[in-house]
């Protein structure tokens, strides 16, 4: 009654995994699915994770699993945070209002996060489980093979759902797509009294080296432009070597009088330094007078209204 045909179930790893050596999986996740047509509830019990990255590789030994019902992403759940090489969660997450005939058009996405006190959480691996695999009644235990984050290009993560996604507009409004697109976490604050605009380059995610298959050496560059696009000042971070998800944590201060604040544009770009002379832009955003998008516009606005306290937001980098 229960089919293990779909990808992502143990013992049926697809052939393309072999191309991903040396890391071809991030671990196994044991999950129990229990669907009751009478209540239209799907209860997912996240049991435990095994064979996950050791502390040397991930730097942490504290774990949490996030679940979300796809493609709408409206229903979510998280497990408790557990420690150790084989974290045992045993947490139940209920997805409600699921009609029996709707099962075939939904999936549950599981993500394993490494949780760090100072830095926050880092997504280590994920897998989709298609609910078309579930029989109407009864319980099924499944072992999901988690695909490591480093392998998750945009195709793996988001597009595998396009087949069942009728309208995935919900995902585009979330600032964090996790779909493999390069993103940057930026902190802004402005003190009107001192005229100090403070920009913190916090961290990036999904930075890739397009030409060669290894993590890039990257740095961030900031330029402040006046109302006619002339450069007023510029600065850059130091280089982070070989990191797809670099942590910069560098803060830059620009002097901008309150009356100028509506007229300036802050350009933030990330460069991949491929050799001594060559560099290529991974992507850019701009905020202020000429914002590159709505997210950037609203982040700038929020900074103005927050009276000196820092506002942090993720931004999807635009291609040059």
PDB file of C-alpha atoms in Angstrom:
ATOM      1  CA  UNK A   1       0.000   0.000   0.000  1.00  0.00           C
ATOM      2  CA  UNK A   2       2.983   2.265   0.436  1.00  0.00           C
ATOM      3  CA  UNK A   3       5.230   3.041  -2.483  1.00  0.00           C
ATOM      4  CA  UNK A   4       8.865   4.035  -2.173  1.00  0.00           C
ATOM      5  CA  UNK A   5       9.141   4.931  -5.847  1.00  0.00           C
ATOM      6  CA  UNK A   6       9.584   8.655  -5.372  1.00  0.00           C
ATOM      7  CA  UNK A   7      13.036  10.122  -5.014  1.00  0.00           C
ATOM      8  CA  UNK A   8      14.392  10.845  -1.595  1.00  0.00           C
ATOM      9  CA  UNK A   9      13.471   7.568   0.034  1.00  0.00           C
ATOM     10  CA  UNK A  10      16.284   5.391   1.318  1.00  0.00           C
ATOM     11  CA  UNK A  11      17.625   2.586  -0.884  1.00  0.00           C
ATOM     12  CA  UNK A  12      16.459   4.266  -4.053  1.00  0.00           C
ATOM     13  CA  UNK A  13      18.890   7.131  -4.325  1.00  0.00           C
ATOM     14  CA  UNK A  14      18.887   8.379  -7.917  1.00  0.00           C
ATOM     15  CA  UNK A  15      21.922   7.987 -10.107  1.00  0.00           C
ATOM     16  CA  UNK A  16      22.802  11.676 -10.118  1.00  0.00           C
ATOM     17  CA  UNK A  17      23.983  11.438  -6.509  1.00  0.00           C
ATOM     18  CA  UNK A  18      27.236   9.910  -7.675  1.00  0.00           C
ATOM     19  CA  UNK A  19      28.177  13.169  -9.359  1.00  0.00           C
ATOM     20  CA  UNK A  20      28.128  14.954  -6.019  1.00  0.00           C
ATOM     21  CA  UNK A  21      31.107  13.164  -4.415  1.00  0.00           C
ATOM     22  CA  UNK A  22      32.495  13.474  -1.845  1.00  0.00           C
ATOM     23  CA  UNK A  23      29.404  14.640   0.055  1.00  0.00           C
ATOM     24  CA  UNK A  24      26.481  12.882  -1.513  1.00  0.00           C
ATOM     25  CA  UNK A  25      24.079  13.142   1.362  1.00  0.00           C
ATOM     26  CA  UNK A  26      23.615  15.077   4.547  1.00  0.00           C
ATOM     27  CA  UNK A  27      22.130  12.234   6.564  1.00  0.00           C
ATOM     28  CA  UNK A  28      18.976  10.189   7.040  1.00  0.00           C
ATOM     29  CA  UNK A  29      15.805  11.406   8.671  1.00  0.00           C
ATOM     30  CA  UNK A  30      13.302   8.934  10.107  1.00  0.00           C
ATOM     31  CA  UNK A  31       9.747  10.177   9.849  1.00  0.00           C
ATOM     32  CA  UNK A  32       6.349   8.715  10.639  1.00  0.00           C
ATOM     33  CA  UNK A  33       3.347   9.768   8.535  1.00  0.00           C
ATOM     34  CA  UNK A  34      -0.191   9.277   9.783  1.00  0.00           C
ATOM     35  CA  UNK A  35      -3.132  10.555   7.743  1.00  0.00           C
ATOM     36  CA  UNK A  36      -6.757  10.402   8.857  1.00  0.00           C
ATOM     37  CA  UNK A  37      -9.321  11.164   6.187  1.00  0.00           C
ATOM     38  CA  UNK A  38     -12.033  11.666   8.817  1.00  0.00           C
ATOM     39  CA  UNK A  39     -10.219  14.588  10.478  1.00  0.00           C
ATOM     40  CA  UNK A  40      -8.341  15.629   7.303  1.00  0.00           C
ATOM     41  CA  UNK A  41      -5.228  15.836   9.476  1.00  0.00           C
ATOM     42  CA  UNK A  42      -1.769  14.637   8.557  1.00  0.00           C
ATOM     43  CA  UNK A  43       0.367  14.032  11.626  1.00  0.00           C
ATOM     44  CA  UNK A  44       4.082  13.925  10.881  1.00  0.00           C
ATOM     45  CA  UNK A  45       6.343  12.613  13.639  1.00  0.00           C
ATOM     46  CA  UNK A  46       9.997  13.512  13.175  1.00  0.00           C
ATOM     47  CA  UNK A  47      11.793  10.661  14.945  1.00  0.00           C
ATOM     48  CA  UNK A  48      15.556  11.048  14.591  1.00  0.00           C
ATOM     49  CA  UNK A  49      18.404  11.991  12.262  1.00  0.00           C
ATOM     50  CA  UNK A  50      21.421   9.778  11.562  1.00  0.00           C
ATOM     51  CA  UNK A  51      24.695  10.013   9.626  1.00  0.00           C
ATOM     52  CA  UNK A  52      24.548  13.791   9.773  1.00  0.00           C
ATOM     53  CA  UNK A  53      27.625  16.038   9.335  1.00  0.00           C
ATOM     54  CA  UNK A  54      29.954  15.621  12.288  1.00  0.00           C
ATOM     55  CA  UNK A  55      30.973  18.477  14.485  1.00  0.00           C
ATOM     56  CA  UNK A  56      34.228  18.961  12.555  1.00  0.00           C
ATOM     57  CA  UNK A  57      32.362  19.662   9.355  1.00  0.00           C
ATOM     58  CA  UNK A  58      29.409  21.649  10.622  1.00  0.00           C
ATOM     59  CA  UNK A  59      30.992  23.208  13.700  1.00  0.00           C
ATOM     60  CA  UNK A  60      27.916  22.369  15.722  1.00  0.00           C
ATOM     61  CA  UNK A  61      26.211  19.513  17.463  1.00  0.00           C
ATOM     62  CA  UNK A  62      22.796  21.116  17.976  1.00  0.00           C
ATOM     63  CA  UNK A  63      20.027  20.343  15.520  1.00  0.00           C
ATOM     64  CA  UNK A  64      16.467  21.212  14.568  1.00  0.00           C
ATOM     65  CA  UNK A  65      14.145  20.086  11.772  1.00  0.00           C
ATOM     66  CA  UNK A  66      11.787  22.533  10.019  1.00  0.00           C
ATOM     67  CA  UNK A  67       8.811  21.270   8.052  1.00  0.00           C
ATOM     68  CA  UNK A  68       6.563  23.101   5.609  1.00  0.00           C
ATOM     69  CA  UNK A  69       3.593  21.998   3.536  1.00  0.00           C
ATOM     70  CA  UNK A  70       4.266  22.666  -0.135  1.00  0.00           C
ATOM     71  CA  UNK A  71       3.435  24.354  -2.398  1.00  0.00           C
ATOM     72  CA  UNK A  72       1.394  26.874  -0.391  1.00  0.00           C
ATOM     73  CA  UNK A  73       3.965  27.168   2.453  1.00  0.00           C
ATOM     74  CA  UNK A  74       1.166  28.373   4.738  1.00  0.00           C
ATOM     75  CA  UNK A  75       1.477  25.520   7.255  1.00  0.00           C
ATOM     76  CA  UNK A  76       4.803  25.060   8.980  1.00  0.00           C
ATOM     77  CA  UNK A  77       6.282  23.298  11.976  1.00  0.00           C
ATOM     78  CA  UNK A  78       9.540  22.887  13.851  1.00  0.00           C
ATOM     79  CA  UNK A  79      10.919  20.206  16.118  1.00  0.00           C
ATOM     80  CA  UNK A  80      12.581  20.860  19.438  1.00  0.00           C
ATOM     81  CA  UNK A  81      16.328  21.548  19.370  1.00  0.00           C
ATOM     82  CA  UNK A  82      18.376  18.422  20.127  1.00  0.00           C
ATOM     83  CA  UNK A  83      22.070  17.769  20.623  1.00  0.00           C
ATOM     84  CA  UNK A  84      24.481  15.051  19.616  1.00  0.00           C
ATOM     85  CA  UNK A  85      25.473  12.980  16.582  1.00  0.00           C
ATOM     86  CA  UNK A  86      22.105  11.177  16.481  1.00  0.00           C
ATOM     87  CA  UNK A  87      19.539  13.748  17.612  1.00  0.00           C
ATOM     88  CA  UNK A  88      16.252  12.163  18.728  1.00  0.00           C
ATOM     89  CA  UNK A  89      13.336  14.549  18.245  1.00  0.00           C
ATOM     90  CA  UNK A  90      10.126  12.505  18.517  1.00  0.00           C
ATOM     91  CA  UNK A  91       8.089  15.639  17.798  1.00  0.00           C
ATOM     92  CA  UNK A  92       4.628  15.581  16.226  1.00  0.00           C
ATOM     93  CA  UNK A  93       3.661  18.223  13.663  1.00  0.00           C
ATOM     94  CA  UNK A  94       0.080  18.395  12.428  1.00  0.00           C
ATOM     95  CA  UNK A  95      -0.979  19.661   9.015  1.00  0.00           C
ATOM     96  CA  UNK A  96      -4.709  20.289   8.933  1.00  0.00           C
ATOM     97  CA  UNK A  97      -7.542  20.681   6.403  1.00  0.00           C
ATOM     98  CA  UNK A  98      -6.006  18.253   3.917  1.00  0.00           C
ATOM     99  CA  UNK A  99      -8.721  16.642   1.821  1.00  0.00           C
ATOM    100  CA  UNK A 100      -7.926  13.069   0.692  1.00  0.00           C
ATOM    101  CA  UNK A 101      -8.050  14.090  -2.966  1.00  0.00           C
ATOM    102  CA  UNK A 102      -5.581  16.930  -2.275  1.00  0.00           C
ATOM    103  CA  UNK A 103      -2.794  14.663  -1.056  1.00  0.00           C
ATOM    104  CA  UNK A 104      -1.456  14.023  -4.532  1.00  0.00           C
ATOM    105  CA  UNK A 105      -0.827  17.729  -5.134  1.00  0.00           C
ATOM    106  CA  UNK A 106       1.102  18.375  -1.920  1.00  0.00           C
ATOM    107  CA  UNK A 107       4.467  17.563  -0.443  1.00  0.00           C
ATOM    108  CA  UNK A 108       6.146  18.123   2.901  1.00  0.00           C
ATOM    109  CA  UNK A 109       9.616  19.670   2.787  1.00  0.00           C
ATOM    110  CA  UNK A 110      11.984  18.704   5.583  1.00  0.00           C
ATOM    111  CA  UNK A 111      15.046  20.769   6.365  1.00  0.00           C
ATOM    112  CA  UNK A 112      17.748  19.948   8.868  1.00  0.00           C
ATOM    113  CA  UNK A 113      19.258  23.015  10.512  1.00  0.00           C
ATOM    114  CA  UNK A 114      22.443  23.286  12.509  1.00  0.00           C
ATOM    115  CA  UNK A 115      21.663  25.709  15.312  1.00  0.00           C
ATOM    116  CA  UNK A 116      24.343  28.040  16.676  1.00  0.00           C
ATOM    117  CA  UNK A 117      23.916  30.465  19.521  1.00  0.00           C
ATOM    118  CA  UNK A 118      25.732  33.434  18.029  1.00  0.00           C
ATOM    119  CA  UNK A 119      25.270  32.948  14.307  1.00  0.00           C
ATOM    120  CA  UNK A 120      21.741  31.569  14.295  1.00  0.00           C
ATOM    121  CA  UNK A 121      20.781  28.603  12.184  1.00  0.00           C
ATOM    122  CA  UNK A 122      22.242  27.142   9.028  1.00  0.00           C
ATOM    123  CA  UNK A 123      20.336  24.916   6.669  1.00  0.00           C
ATOM    124  CA  UNK A 124      22.354  21.726   6.185  1.00  0.00           C
ATOM    125  CA  UNK A 125      20.118  19.537   4.052  1.00  0.00           C
ATOM    126  CA  UNK A 126      16.607  19.043   2.794  1.00  0.00           C
ATOM    127  CA  UNK A 127      14.256  16.581   1.193  1.00  0.00           C
ATOM    128  CA  UNK A 128      10.732  16.679  -0.203  1.00  0.00           C
ATOM    129  CA  UNK A 129       8.261  13.930   0.524  1.00  0.00           C
ATOM    130  CA  UNK A 130       5.384  13.753  -1.935  1.00  0.00           C
ATOM    131  CA  UNK A 131       2.091  12.987  -0.213  1.00  0.00           C
ATOM    132  CA  UNK A 132       0.939  11.034  -3.238  1.00  0.00           C
ATOM    133  CA  UNK A 133       2.920   8.249  -1.536  1.00  0.00           C
ATOM    134  CA  UNK A 134       0.542   8.132   1.379  1.00  0.00           C
ATOM    135  CA  UNK A 135      -2.359   5.776   1.579  1.00  0.00           C
ATOM    136  CA  UNK A 136      -5.533   7.309   2.946  1.00  0.00           C
ATOM    137  CA  UNK A 137      -5.424   5.608   6.322  1.00  0.00           C
ATOM    138  CA  UNK A 138      -2.772   4.222   8.570  1.00  0.00           C
ATOM    139  CA  UNK A 139       0.781   4.888   9.536  1.00  0.00           C
ATOM    140  CA  UNK A 140       3.941   4.684   7.488  1.00  0.00           C
ATOM    141  CA  UNK A 141       7.527   5.025   8.612  1.00  0.00           C
ATOM    142  CA  UNK A 142       9.896   6.476   6.023  1.00  0.00           C
ATOM    143  CA  UNK A 143      13.618   7.169   5.957  1.00  0.00           C
ATOM    144  CA  UNK A 144      14.335  10.299   3.938  1.00  0.00           C
ATOM    145  CA  UNK A 145      17.774  10.854   2.451  1.00  0.00           C
ATOM    146  CA  UNK A 146      18.649  14.498   3.068  1.00  0.00           C
ATOM    147  CA  UNK A 147      20.287  16.240   0.141  1.00  0.00           C
ATOM    148  CA  UNK A 148      23.131  18.472   1.420  1.00  0.00           C
ATOM    149  CA  UNK A 149      22.795  22.211   1.057  1.00  0.00           C
ATOM    150  CA  UNK A 150      25.913  22.445  -1.084  1.00  0.00           C
ATOM    151  CA  UNK A 151      24.194  20.400  -3.789  1.00  0.00           C
ATOM    152  CA  UNK A 152      20.937  22.291  -3.760  1.00  0.00           C
ATOM    153  CA  UNK A 153      20.896  24.351  -6.890  1.00  0.00           C
ATOM    154  CA  UNK A 154      17.704  26.177  -7.680  1.00  0.00           C
ATOM    155  CA  UNK A 155      16.562  23.222  -9.738  1.00  0.00           C
ATOM    156  CA  UNK A 156      16.762  20.717  -6.907  1.00  0.00           C
ATOM    157  CA  UNK A 157      15.052  22.745  -4.286  1.00  0.00           C
ATOM    158  CA  UNK A 158      12.257  24.680  -5.916  1.00  0.00           C
ATOM    159  CA  UNK A 159      11.691  23.336  -9.398  1.00  0.00           C
ATOM    160  CA  UNK A 160      11.152  19.757  -8.328  1.00  0.00           C
ATOM    161  CA  UNK A 161       7.893  21.086  -6.949  1.00  0.00           C
ATOM    162  CA  UNK A 162       6.815  22.844 -10.099  1.00  0.00           C
ATOM    163  CA  UNK A 163       5.015  19.703 -11.150  1.00  0.00           C
ATOM    164  CA  UNK A 164       2.634  19.957  -8.212  1.00  0.00           C
ATOM    165  CA  UNK A 165       2.703  23.700  -7.731  1.00  0.00           C
ATOM    166  CA  UNK A 166      -0.361  25.376  -9.162  1.00  0.00           C
ATOM    167  CA  UNK A 167       0.485  28.835  -7.953  1.00  0.00           C
ATOM    168  CA  UNK A 168       3.669  29.305  -6.018  1.00  0.00           C
ATOM    169  CA  UNK A 169       3.370  33.054  -5.777  1.00  0.00           C
ATOM    170  CA  UNK A 170       3.542  32.795  -2.000  1.00  0.00           C
ATOM    171  CA  UNK A 171       7.199  31.872  -2.141  1.00  0.00           C
ATOM    172  CA  UNK A 172       8.234  34.900  -4.149  1.00  0.00           C
ATOM    173  CA  UNK A 173       7.088  37.284  -1.447  1.00  0.00           C
ATOM    174  CA  UNK A 174       9.303  35.673   1.196  1.00  0.00           C
ATOM    175  CA  UNK A 175      12.644  37.360   1.444  1.00  0.00           C
ATOM    176  CA  UNK A 176      14.447  34.063   1.966  1.00  0.00           C
ATOM    177  CA  UNK A 177      13.846  31.822  -0.994  1.00  0.00           C
ATOM    178  CA  UNK A 178      16.394  29.135  -0.024  1.00  0.00           C
ATOM    179  CA  UNK A 179      16.135  28.105  -3.640  1.00  0.00           C
ATOM    180  CA  UNK A 180      19.827  28.398  -4.343  1.00  0.00           C
ATOM    181  CA  UNK A 181      19.831  32.055  -5.357  1.00  0.00           C
ATOM    182  CA  UNK A 182      22.596  34.193  -3.845  1.00  0.00           C
ATOM    183  CA  UNK A 183      21.361  36.266  -0.923  1.00  0.00           C
ATOM    184  CA  UNK A 184      22.833  38.766   1.480  1.00  0.00           C
ATOM    185  CA  UNK A 185      21.872  39.655   5.042  1.00  0.00           C
ATOM    186  CA  UNK A 186      22.343  43.384   5.630  1.00  0.00           C
ATOM    187  CA  UNK A 187      21.820  45.454   8.775  1.00  0.00           C
ATOM    188  CA  UNK A 188      20.965  49.157   8.502  1.00  0.00           C
ATOM    189  CA  UNK A 189      20.661  51.874  11.102  1.00  0.00           C
ATOM    190  CA  UNK A 190      20.584  55.663  10.918  1.00  0.00           C
ATOM    191  CA  UNK A 191      21.122  58.187  13.663  1.00  0.00           C
ATOM    192  CA  UNK A 192      19.518  61.474  12.613  1.00  0.00           C
ATOM    193  CA  UNK A 193      21.295  63.434  15.356  1.00  0.00           C
ATOM    194  CA  UNK A 194      24.835  62.435  14.396  1.00  0.00           C
ATOM    195  CA  UNK A 195      24.074  61.839  10.694  1.00  0.00           C
ATOM    196  CA  UNK A 196      25.644  58.380  10.884  1.00  0.00           C
ATOM    197  CA  UNK A 197      24.401  55.780   8.428  1.00  0.00           C
ATOM    198  CA  UNK A 198      25.633  52.413   9.636  1.00  0.00           C
ATOM    199  CA  UNK A 199      25.644  49.461   7.214  1.00  0.00           C
ATOM    200  CA  UNK A 200      26.540  46.003   8.480  1.00  0.00           C
ATOM    201  CA  UNK A 201      27.419  43.329   5.942  1.00  0.00           C
ATOM    202  CA  UNK A 202      26.374  40.320   8.002  1.00  0.00           C
ATOM    203  CA  UNK A 203      26.475  37.192   5.866  1.00  0.00           C
ATOM    204  CA  UNK A 204      25.748  35.702   2.473  1.00  0.00           C
ATOM    205  CA  UNK A 205      24.179  32.492   1.296  1.00  0.00           C
ATOM    206  CA  UNK A 206      24.365  30.357  -1.861  1.00  0.00           C
ATOM    207  CA  UNK A 207      27.373  32.161  -3.315  1.00  0.00           C
ATOM    208  CA  UNK A 208      28.708  30.124  -6.228  1.00  0.00           C
ATOM    209  CA  UNK A 209      31.708  30.036  -8.488  1.00  0.00           C
ATOM    210  CA  UNK A 210      30.203  29.836 -11.939  1.00  0.00           C
ATOM    211  CA  UNK A 211      33.310  28.742 -13.814  1.00  0.00           C
ATOM    212  CA  UNK A 212      34.910  26.280 -11.435  1.00  0.00           C
ATOM    213  CA  UNK A 213      33.204  23.893  -9.128  1.00  0.00           C
ATOM    214  CA  UNK A 214      34.508  25.066  -5.785  1.00  0.00           C
ATOM    215  CA  UNK A 215      33.252  27.617  -3.268  1.00  0.00           C
ATOM    216  CA  UNK A 216      34.201  31.196  -4.196  1.00  0.00           C
ATOM    217  CA  UNK A 217      36.483  33.746  -2.539  1.00  0.00           C
ATOM    218  CA  UNK A 218      34.192  36.714  -2.046  1.00  0.00           C
ATOM    219  CA  UNK A 219      34.107  40.254  -0.725  1.00  0.00           C
ATOM    220  CA  UNK A 220      31.466  42.945  -0.507  1.00  0.00           C
ATOM    221  CA  UNK A 221      31.771  46.452  -1.894  1.00  0.00           C
ATOM    222  CA  UNK A 222      29.676  49.405  -0.757  1.00  0.00           C
ATOM    223  CA  UNK A 223      29.294  52.685  -2.650  1.00  0.00           C
ATOM    224  CA  UNK A 224      27.300  55.694  -1.583  1.00  0.00           C
ATOM    225  CA  UNK A 225      26.033  57.763  -4.527  1.00  0.00           C
ATOM    226  CA  UNK A 226      24.555  61.256  -4.494  1.00  0.00           C
ATOM    227  CA  UNK A 227      21.314  62.294  -6.203  1.00  0.00           C
ATOM    228  CA  UNK A 228      22.939  62.472  -9.641  1.00  0.00           C
ATOM    229  CA  UNK A 229      24.760  59.160  -9.284  1.00  0.00           C
ATOM    230  CA  UNK A 230      28.224  60.450  -8.402  1.00  0.00           C
ATOM    231  CA  UNK A 231      30.213  58.398  -5.914  1.00  0.00           C
ATOM    232  CA  UNK A 232      30.507  60.054  -2.509  1.00  0.00           C
ATOM    233  CA  UNK A 233      32.375  57.268  -0.732  1.00  0.00           C
ATOM    234  CA  UNK A 234      33.228  53.607  -1.105  1.00  0.00           C
ATOM    235  CA  UNK A 235      34.580  50.775   1.006  1.00  0.00           C
ATOM    236  CA  UNK A 236      34.847  47.014   0.961  1.00  0.00           C
ATOM    237  CA  UNK A 237      34.993  44.020   3.269  1.00  0.00           C
ATOM    238  CA  UNK A 238      37.967  41.742   3.573  1.00  0.00           C
ATOM    239  CA  UNK A 239      37.918  38.534   1.525  1.00  0.00           C
ATOM    240  CA  UNK A 240      36.224  35.367   2.755  1.00  0.00           C
ATOM    241  CA  UNK A 241      37.937  32.422   1.141  1.00  0.00           C
ATOM    242  CA  UNK A 242      36.230  29.301  -0.156  1.00  0.00           C
ATOM    243  CA  UNK A 243      32.840  29.890   1.455  1.00  0.00           C
ATOM    244  CA  UNK A 244      29.464  29.534  -0.246  1.00  0.00           C
ATOM    245  CA  UNK A 245      27.835  31.019   2.876  1.00  0.00           C
ATOM    246  CA  UNK A 246      30.365  33.558   4.131  1.00  0.00           C
ATOM    247  CA  UNK A 247      29.992  35.442   7.406  1.00  0.00           C
ATOM    248  CA  UNK A 248      31.366  38.976   7.052  1.00  0.00           C
ATOM    249  CA  UNK A 249      30.092  40.804  10.144  1.00  0.00           C
ATOM    250  CA  UNK A 250      31.758  44.060   9.104  1.00  0.00           C
ATOM    251  CA  UNK A 251      30.171  47.459   9.743  1.00  0.00           C
ATOM    252  CA  UNK A 252      30.707  50.599   7.683  1.00  0.00           C
ATOM    253  CA  UNK A 253      29.755  54.144   8.686  1.00  0.00           C
ATOM    254  CA  UNK A 254      28.755  56.822   6.180  1.00  0.00           C
ATOM    255  CA  UNK A 255      28.142  60.460   7.089  1.00  0.00           C
ATOM    256  CA  UNK A 256      24.785  61.466   5.639  1.00  0.00           C
ATOM    257  CA  UNK A 257      22.893  64.518   6.894  1.00  0.00           C
ATOM    258  CA  UNK A 258      19.192  64.014   7.493  1.00  0.00           C
ATOM    259  CA  UNK A 259      18.236  66.352   4.641  1.00  0.00           C
ATOM    260  CA  UNK A 260      20.402  64.249   2.270  1.00  0.00           C
ATOM    261  CA  UNK A 261      19.013  60.880   3.321  1.00  0.00           C
ATOM    262  CA  UNK A 262      16.256  60.831   0.676  1.00  0.00           C
ATOM    263  CA  UNK A 263      18.726  61.712  -2.086  1.00  0.00           C
ATOM    264  CA  UNK A 264      21.456  59.106  -1.627  1.00  0.00           C
ATOM    265  CA  UNK A 265      21.679  55.586  -3.000  1.00  0.00           C
ATOM    266  CA  UNK A 266      23.640  52.816  -1.310  1.00  0.00           C
ATOM    267  CA  UNK A 267      25.002  50.242  -3.767  1.00  0.00           C
ATOM    268  CA  UNK A 268      25.998  46.885  -2.309  1.00  0.00           C
ATOM    269  CA  UNK A 269      27.725  44.379  -4.574  1.00  0.00           C
ATOM    270  CA  UNK A 270      29.366  41.019  -3.952  1.00  0.00           C
ATOM    271  CA  UNK A 271      32.408  40.069  -5.989  1.00  0.00           C
ATOM    272  CA  UNK A 272      33.967  36.685  -6.551  1.00  0.00           C
ATOM    273  CA  UNK A 273      37.752  37.064  -6.723  1.00  0.00           C
ATOM    274  CA  UNK A 274      38.898  34.341  -9.076  1.00  0.00           C
ATOM    275  CA  UNK A 275      42.559  35.231  -9.417  1.00  0.00           C
ATOM    276  CA  UNK A 276      44.858  38.114  -8.671  1.00  0.00           C
ATOM    277  CA  UNK A 277      43.477  40.395 -11.361  1.00  0.00           C
ATOM    278  CA  UNK A 278      40.158  38.880 -12.312  1.00  0.00           C
ATOM    279  CA  UNK A 279      36.980  39.409 -10.437  1.00  0.00           C
ATOM    280  CA  UNK A 280      33.361  38.837 -11.328  1.00  0.00           C
ATOM    281  CA  UNK A 281      30.249  40.181  -9.735  1.00  0.00           C
ATOM    282  CA  UNK A 282      28.052  37.580  -8.039  1.00  0.00           C
ATOM    283  CA  UNK A 283      25.260  40.113  -7.679  1.00  0.00           C
ATOM    284  CA  UNK A 284      24.166  43.480  -6.325  1.00  0.00           C
ATOM    285  CA  UNK A 285      21.350  45.422  -4.670  1.00  0.00           C
ATOM    286  CA  UNK A 286      20.758  49.131  -4.130  1.00  0.00           C
ATOM    287  CA  UNK A 287      18.846  50.970  -1.433  1.00  0.00           C
ATOM    288  CA  UNK A 288      17.760  54.553  -0.956  1.00  0.00           C
ATOM    289  CA  UNK A 289      16.739  56.973  -3.708  1.00  0.00           C
ATOM    290  CA  UNK A 290      17.205  54.388  -6.467  1.00  0.00           C
ATOM    291  CA  UNK A 291      16.272  51.113  -4.793  1.00  0.00           C
ATOM    292  CA  UNK A 292      16.669  47.980  -6.872  1.00  0.00           C
ATOM    293  CA  UNK A 293      13.391  46.493  -5.656  1.00  0.00           C
ATOM    294  CA  UNK A 294      10.517  46.616  -3.192  1.00  0.00           C
ATOM    295  CA  UNK A 295      12.379  44.638  -0.505  1.00  0.00           C
ATOM    296  CA  UNK A 296      15.237  47.128  -0.668  1.00  0.00           C
ATOM    297  CA  UNK A 297      12.883  50.123  -0.681  1.00  0.00           C
ATOM    298  CA  UNK A 298      10.999  48.891   2.377  1.00  0.00           C
ATOM    299  CA  UNK A 299      14.212  48.001   4.246  1.00  0.00           C
ATOM    300  CA  UNK A 300      15.443  51.583   3.747  1.00  0.00           C
ATOM    301  CA  UNK A 301      12.095  52.971   4.844  1.00  0.00           C
ATOM    302  CA  UNK A 302      12.064  50.751   7.928  1.00  0.00           C
ATOM    303  CA  UNK A 303      15.557  51.975   8.818  1.00  0.00           C
ATOM    304  CA  UNK A 304      14.368  55.597   8.654  1.00  0.00           C
ATOM    305  CA  UNK A 305      11.451  54.830  10.959  1.00  0.00           C
ATOM    306  CA  UNK A 306      13.390  52.743  13.468  1.00  0.00           C
ATOM    307  CA  UNK A 307      15.140  55.747  15.076  1.00  0.00           C
ATOM    308  CA  UNK A 308      18.678  54.442  15.301  1.00  0.00           C
ATOM    309  CA  UNK A 309      18.028  50.760  16.042  1.00  0.00           C
ATOM    310  CA  UNK A 310      19.415  48.267  13.555  1.00  0.00           C
ATOM    311  CA  UNK A 311      17.078  46.621  11.034  1.00  0.00           C
ATOM    312  CA  UNK A 312      18.349  43.388   9.448  1.00  0.00           C
ATOM    313  CA  UNK A 313      16.945  41.828   6.295  1.00  0.00           C
ATOM    314  CA  UNK A 314      17.855  39.260   3.666  1.00  0.00           C
ATOM    315  CA  UNK A 315      18.085  40.484   0.075  1.00  0.00           C
ATOM    316  CA  UNK A 316      18.190  38.449  -3.118  1.00  0.00           C
ATOM    317  CA  UNK A 317      21.141  39.613  -5.191  1.00  0.00           C
ATOM    318  CA  UNK A 318      20.437  40.758  -8.745  1.00  0.00           C
ATOM    319  CA  UNK A 319      22.673  39.545 -11.521  1.00  0.00           C
ATOM    320  CA  UNK A 320      24.909  42.138 -13.101  1.00  0.00           C
TER     321      UNK A 320
END
